[in-house]
Amino acid sequence: MERQQIEQIVADVLMELKETTVPASQHSMIPVSVSARHVHLSPQHIEALFGKEYELTKQMDLSQPGQFASNETIIIAGPKGSLQHVRVYGPSRRSTQAEISRTDAIKIGIRPPIRQSGDIAGSAPFTLIGPAGSVSLTEGLQIAQAHIHMSPRDAQNFGVTNGDFVSVEIRGERPLTIHQVLIRVSDRFRLEMHIDTDEANAGFIRSGAPGRIVPGQAVDRLRW
């Protein structure tokens, strides 16, 4: 076979591969979900707020497997005001915590830290008010760290590990890059980035917007 024929065959094969291969940019897109203020309650505090032996009732499933928004809502109170109709997420957890935005925090006069969900030690005190009673807690109120849920396979594909911090570009009407986005990896997770309402409002972002990890920022474990 002549050299010219070989080169033509190679060119044809490369063109075919190019046409049938999904662009790398499509593999790297991460769906973004806007997470409004909500509360996770322990079994003890469900009873204190809603009554003895009370069980949460499901309104709708959330994107992460096994998690749901309940029909129940409560009030979060601080020294300067309160947040009404705060949704309770289920199922119950070992420790009670509430996740609000910075704007919410200013309204009720509290300065909660930015934390990963579940890391409540030393977070802000707050009061919860339900139809059957109230609970005052010394910690548990926080602003959620922007984060990405992903499976181990997703983490391998993106070249990240649990606990990494990355920067994420989010496309939309007002493109925005969010830094210090925490990577959370578990075989129970579905690929999705979570931001709060302040972050969403800053970039005119709606749930379902595409996000992309900024190349070269996928192994930053240092907080600024």
CSV table of C-alpha atoms in Angstrom, one decimal:
chain,number,residue,atom,x,y,z
A,1,MET,CA,0.0,0.0,0.0
A,2,GLU,CA,1.4,3.4,-1.0
A,3,ARG,CA,2.1,6.0,1.6
A,4,GLN,CA,-0.5,8.4,0.2
A,5,GLN,CA,-3.2,5.7,0.6
A,6,ILE,CA,-2.1,5.0,4.2
A,7,GLU,CA,-2.3,8.7,5.1
A,8,GLN,CA,-5.8,9.0,3.6
A,9,ILE,CA,-7.0,6.0,5.7
A,10,VAL,CA,-5.6,7.5,8.8
A,11,ALA,CA,-7.2,10.9,8.1
A,12,ASP,CA,-10.6,9.2,7.4
A,13,VAL,CA,-10.4,7.3,10.7
A,14,LEU,CA,-9.5,10.4,12.7
A,15,MET,CA,-12.4,12.3,11.2
A,16,GLU,CA,-14.8,9.5,12.0
A,17,LEU,CA,-13.6,9.5,15.6
A,18,LYS,CA,-13.9,13.2,15.9
A,19,GLU,CA,-17.5,13.1,14.6
A,20,THR,CA,-18.6,10.3,17.0
A,21,THR,CA,-16.8,11.4,20.2
A,22,VAL,CA,-18.7,13.6,22.6
A,23,PRO,CA,-16.9,16.9,23.2
A,24,ALA,CA,-14.9,17.0,26.4
A,25,SER,CA,-16.8,20.1,27.5
A,26,GLN,CA,-20.0,18.1,27.7
A,27,HIS,CA,-18.4,15.6,30.0
A,28,SER,CA,-17.3,18.3,32.4
A,29,MET,CA,-20.6,20.0,32.9
A,30,ILE,CA,-22.1,19.8,36.4
A,31,PRO,CA,-25.7,20.6,37.1
A,32,VAL,CA,-26.2,23.4,39.7
A,33,SER,CA,-28.9,23.3,42.3
A,34,VAL,CA,-30.0,26.4,44.3
A,35,SER,CA,-30.5,25.4,47.9
A,36,ALA,CA,-32.9,27.6,49.9
A,37,ARG,CA,-32.9,27.9,53.7
A,38,HIS,CA,-33.8,24.6,55.4
A,39,VAL,CA,-33.5,22.6,58.7
A,40,HIS,CA,-32.4,19.1,59.5
A,41,LEU,CA,-33.8,17.8,62.8
A,42,SER,CA,-32.8,15.1,65.2
A,43,PRO,CA,-35.6,12.7,66.3
A,44,GLN,CA,-35.6,14.4,69.7
A,45,HIS,CA,-36.2,17.8,68.3
A,46,ILE,CA,-38.9,16.6,65.9
A,47,GLU,CA,-40.9,15.5,68.9
A,48,ALA,CA,-40.1,18.8,70.8
A,49,LEU,CA,-41.3,20.9,67.9
A,50,PHE,CA,-44.2,18.8,66.5
A,51,GLY,CA,-45.3,16.5,69.3
A,52,LYS,CA,-44.6,13.1,70.9
A,53,GLU,CA,-43.9,10.3,68.4
A,54,TYR,CA,-44.3,12.7,65.4
A,55,GLU,CA,-42.9,11.6,62.1
A,56,LEU,CA,-42.1,13.9,59.2
A,57,THR,CA,-44.3,13.6,56.1
A,58,LYS,CA,-42.8,13.7,52.6
A,59,GLN,CA,-43.7,16.5,50.2
A,60,MET,CA,-41.2,15.7,47.5
A,61,ASP,CA,-38.0,13.8,46.9
A,62,LEU,CA,-34.7,15.8,46.7
A,63,SER,CA,-32.1,15.2,44.0
A,64,GLN,CA,-29.8,13.3,46.4
A,65,PRO,CA,-31.0,9.7,46.9
A,66,GLY,CA,-32.9,9.1,50.1
A,67,GLN,CA,-33.3,12.8,50.9
A,68,PHE,CA,-36.7,14.6,50.9
A,69,ALA,CA,-38.4,17.9,51.6
A,70,SER,CA,-41.1,17.4,54.1
A,71,ASN,CA,-44.5,19.1,54.4
A,72,GLU,CA,-43.4,20.5,57.8
A,73,THR,CA,-42.0,24.0,58.3
A,74,ILE,CA,-40.8,25.8,61.4
A,75,ILE,CA,-39.5,29.3,62.4
A,76,ILE,CA,-35.9,30.2,63.0
A,77,ALA,CA,-35.6,33.0,65.5
A,78,GLY,CA,-32.6,35.3,66.3
A,79,PRO,CA,-32.1,38.4,68.4
A,80,LYS,CA,-33.3,40.8,65.7
A,81,GLY,CA,-36.1,38.8,63.9
A,82,SER,CA,-37.2,35.5,62.5
A,83,LEU,CA,-37.4,33.4,59.3
A,84,GLN,CA,-40.9,32.1,58.8
A,85,HIS,CA,-41.9,28.8,57.0
A,86,VAL,CA,-38.4,27.2,56.9
A,87,ARG,CA,-38.7,23.8,55.3
A,88,VAL,CA,-37.7,20.7,57.2
A,89,TYR,CA,-35.6,18.2,55.2
A,90,GLY,CA,-35.7,14.5,56.0
A,91,PRO,CA,-35.0,12.0,57.1
A,92,SER,CA,-34.0,12.9,60.6
A,93,ARG,CA,-30.3,13.3,61.5
A,94,ARG,CA,-28.3,12.6,64.6
A,95,SER,CA,-27.8,16.4,65.2
A,96,THR,CA,-30.0,19.3,64.4
A,97,GLN,CA,-28.7,22.0,62.1
A,98,ALA,CA,-30.1,24.8,60.0
A,99,GLU,CA,-28.6,26.2,56.8
A,100,ILE,CA,-29.4,29.8,55.8
A,101,SER,CA,-27.9,32.5,53.6
A,102,ARG,CA,-25.9,35.5,54.7
A,103,THR,CA,-28.9,37.7,53.8
A,104,ASP,CA,-31.1,35.6,56.1
A,105,ALA,CA,-28.5,35.8,58.9
A,106,ILE,CA,-28.4,39.6,58.7
A,107,LYS,CA,-32.2,39.8,59.0
A,108,ILE,CA,-32.3,37.8,62.2
A,109,GLY,CA,-29.1,39.3,63.7
A,110,ILE,CA,-26.8,36.3,63.8
A,111,ARG,CA,-23.3,35.8,62.2
A,112,PRO,CA,-23.1,32.0,61.4
A,113,PRO,CA,-19.9,30.6,59.9
A,114,ILE,CA,-19.6,29.0,56.5
A,115,ARG,CA,-19.4,25.3,57.1
A,116,GLN,CA,-19.8,21.9,55.4
A,117,SER,CA,-23.1,20.3,56.3
A,118,GLY,CA,-22.7,18.2,59.5
A,119,ASP,CA,-19.8,20.3,60.8
A,120,ILE,CA,-21.7,22.1,63.5
A,121,ALA,CA,-19.2,22.3,66.3
A,122,GLY,CA,-18.8,26.0,67.3
A,123,SER,CA,-21.4,27.2,64.8
A,124,ALA,CA,-23.9,29.9,65.7
A,125,PRO,CA,-26.7,29.5,68.4
A,126,PHE,CA,-30.3,29.9,67.3
A,127,THR,CA,-33.9,29.1,68.3
A,128,LEU,CA,-36.4,26.9,66.5
A,129,ILE,CA,-40.2,27.3,66.9
A,130,GLY,CA,-42.7,24.7,65.9
A,131,PRO,CA,-46.4,24.1,66.4
A,132,ALA,CA,-45.8,22.1,69.6
A,133,GLY,CA,-42.9,23.9,71.2
A,134,SER,CA,-39.5,25.6,70.8
A,135,VAL,CA,-35.9,24.6,71.1
A,136,SER,CA,-32.9,26.9,71.8
A,137,LEU,CA,-29.6,25.5,70.7
A,138,THR,CA,-26.1,26.6,71.4
A,139,GLU,CA,-24.8,25.7,68.0
A,140,GLY,CA,-26.0,24.3,64.6
A,141,LEU,CA,-26.8,27.4,62.5
A,142,GLN,CA,-24.5,27.9,59.5
A,143,ILE,CA,-24.1,29.1,56.0
A,144,ALA,CA,-23.5,26.1,53.7
A,145,GLN,CA,-20.2,25.9,52.0
A,146,ALA,CA,-20.7,25.7,48.2
A,147,HIS,CA,-20.1,22.1,47.3
A,148,ILE,CA,-20.3,19.4,44.7
A,149,HIS,CA,-21.8,16.0,45.4
A,150,MET,CA,-20.3,13.2,43.3
A,151,SER,CA,-19.8,9.5,43.2
A,152,PRO,CA,-16.4,7.9,43.3
A,153,ARG,CA,-16.6,7.3,39.5
A,154,ASP,CA,-17.4,11.0,39.0
A,155,ALA,CA,-14.5,12.0,41.2
A,156,GLN,CA,-12.2,9.8,39.1
A,157,ASN,CA,-13.5,11.3,35.9
A,158,PHE,CA,-13.0,14.9,37.2
A,159,GLY,CA,-9.6,14.1,38.7
A,160,VAL,CA,-10.6,15.1,42.3
A,161,THR,CA,-10.9,13.5,45.7
A,162,ASN,CA,-13.1,14.0,48.7
A,163,GLY,CA,-12.1,17.2,50.5
A,164,ASP,CA,-10.6,19.0,47.5
A,165,PHE,CA,-11.6,22.6,46.9
A,166,VAL,CA,-12.1,23.8,43.3
A,167,SER,CA,-13.3,26.8,41.4
A,168,VAL,CA,-16.4,26.5,39.3
A,169,GLU,CA,-17.6,28.6,36.4
A,170,ILE,CA,-21.4,28.9,36.1
A,171,ARG,CA,-22.9,30.0,32.8
A,172,GLY,CA,-26.0,32.1,32.6
A,173,GLU,CA,-27.3,35.6,32.2
A,174,ARG,CA,-24.5,36.9,34.4
A,175,PRO,CA,-21.6,34.3,34.3
A,176,LEU,CA,-20.0,33.7,37.7
A,177,THR,CA,-17.0,31.9,39.1
A,178,ILE,CA,-17.3,30.5,42.6
A,179,HIS,CA,-14.1,29.7,44.4
A,180,GLN,CA,-13.6,27.3,47.4
A,181,VAL,CA,-16.2,24.8,46.2
A,182,LEU,CA,-15.9,21.7,48.4
A,183,ILE,CA,-15.8,18.3,46.7
A,184,ARG,CA,-17.9,15.6,48.6
A,185,VAL,CA,-17.6,12.1,47.4
A,186,SER,CA,-19.8,9.1,48.3
A,187,ASP,CA,-21.3,6.1,46.5
A,188,ARG,CA,-24.7,7.5,47.8
A,189,PHE,CA,-24.3,10.8,45.9
A,190,ARG,CA,-25.6,12.0,42.6
A,191,LEU,CA,-23.5,14.5,40.6
A,192,GLU,CA,-24.7,18.0,41.5
A,193,MET,CA,-23.4,21.3,42.8
A,194,HIS,CA,-25.2,23.1,45.6
A,195,ILE,CA,-25.1,26.9,46.1
A,196,ASP,CA,-27.3,29.1,48.3
A,197,THR,CA,-29.7,31.8,47.3
A,198,ASP,CA,-27.2,34.7,47.8
A,199,GLU,CA,-24.8,33.0,45.4
A,200,ALA,CA,-27.6,32.3,42.9
A,201,ASN,CA,-28.9,35.8,43.0
A,202,ALA,CA,-25.5,37.3,42.4
A,203,GLY,CA,-25.2,35.4,39.1
A,204,PHE,CA,-28.9,35.2,38.1
A,205,ILE,CA,-28.5,31.5,38.5
A,206,ARG,CA,-31.4,29.0,38.4
A,207,SER,CA,-31.4,25.4,39.3
A,208,GLY,CA,-30.2,23.3,36.4
A,209,ALA,CA,-27.6,25.8,35.2
A,210,PRO,CA,-24.4,24.2,33.9
A,211,GLY,CA,-21.2,24.5,36.0
A,212,ARG,CA,-17.6,23.7,35.0
A,213,ILE,CA,-14.6,23.0,37.2
A,214,VAL,CA,-11.9,25.5,36.2
A,215,PRO,CA,-8.9,23.5,34.8
A,216,GLY,CA,-5.9,23.5,37.1
A,217,GLN,CA,-8.0,24.2,40.2
A,218,ALA,CA,-9.0,20.7,41.1
A,219,VAL,CA,-6.6,19.8,43.9
A,220,ASP,CA,-6.6,23.0,46.0
A,221,ARG,CA,-6.9,21.8,49.6
A,222,LEU,CA,-6.0,25.2,51.1
A,223,ARG,CA,-8.6,27.7,52.4
A,224,TRP,CA,-7.8,31.3,51.6
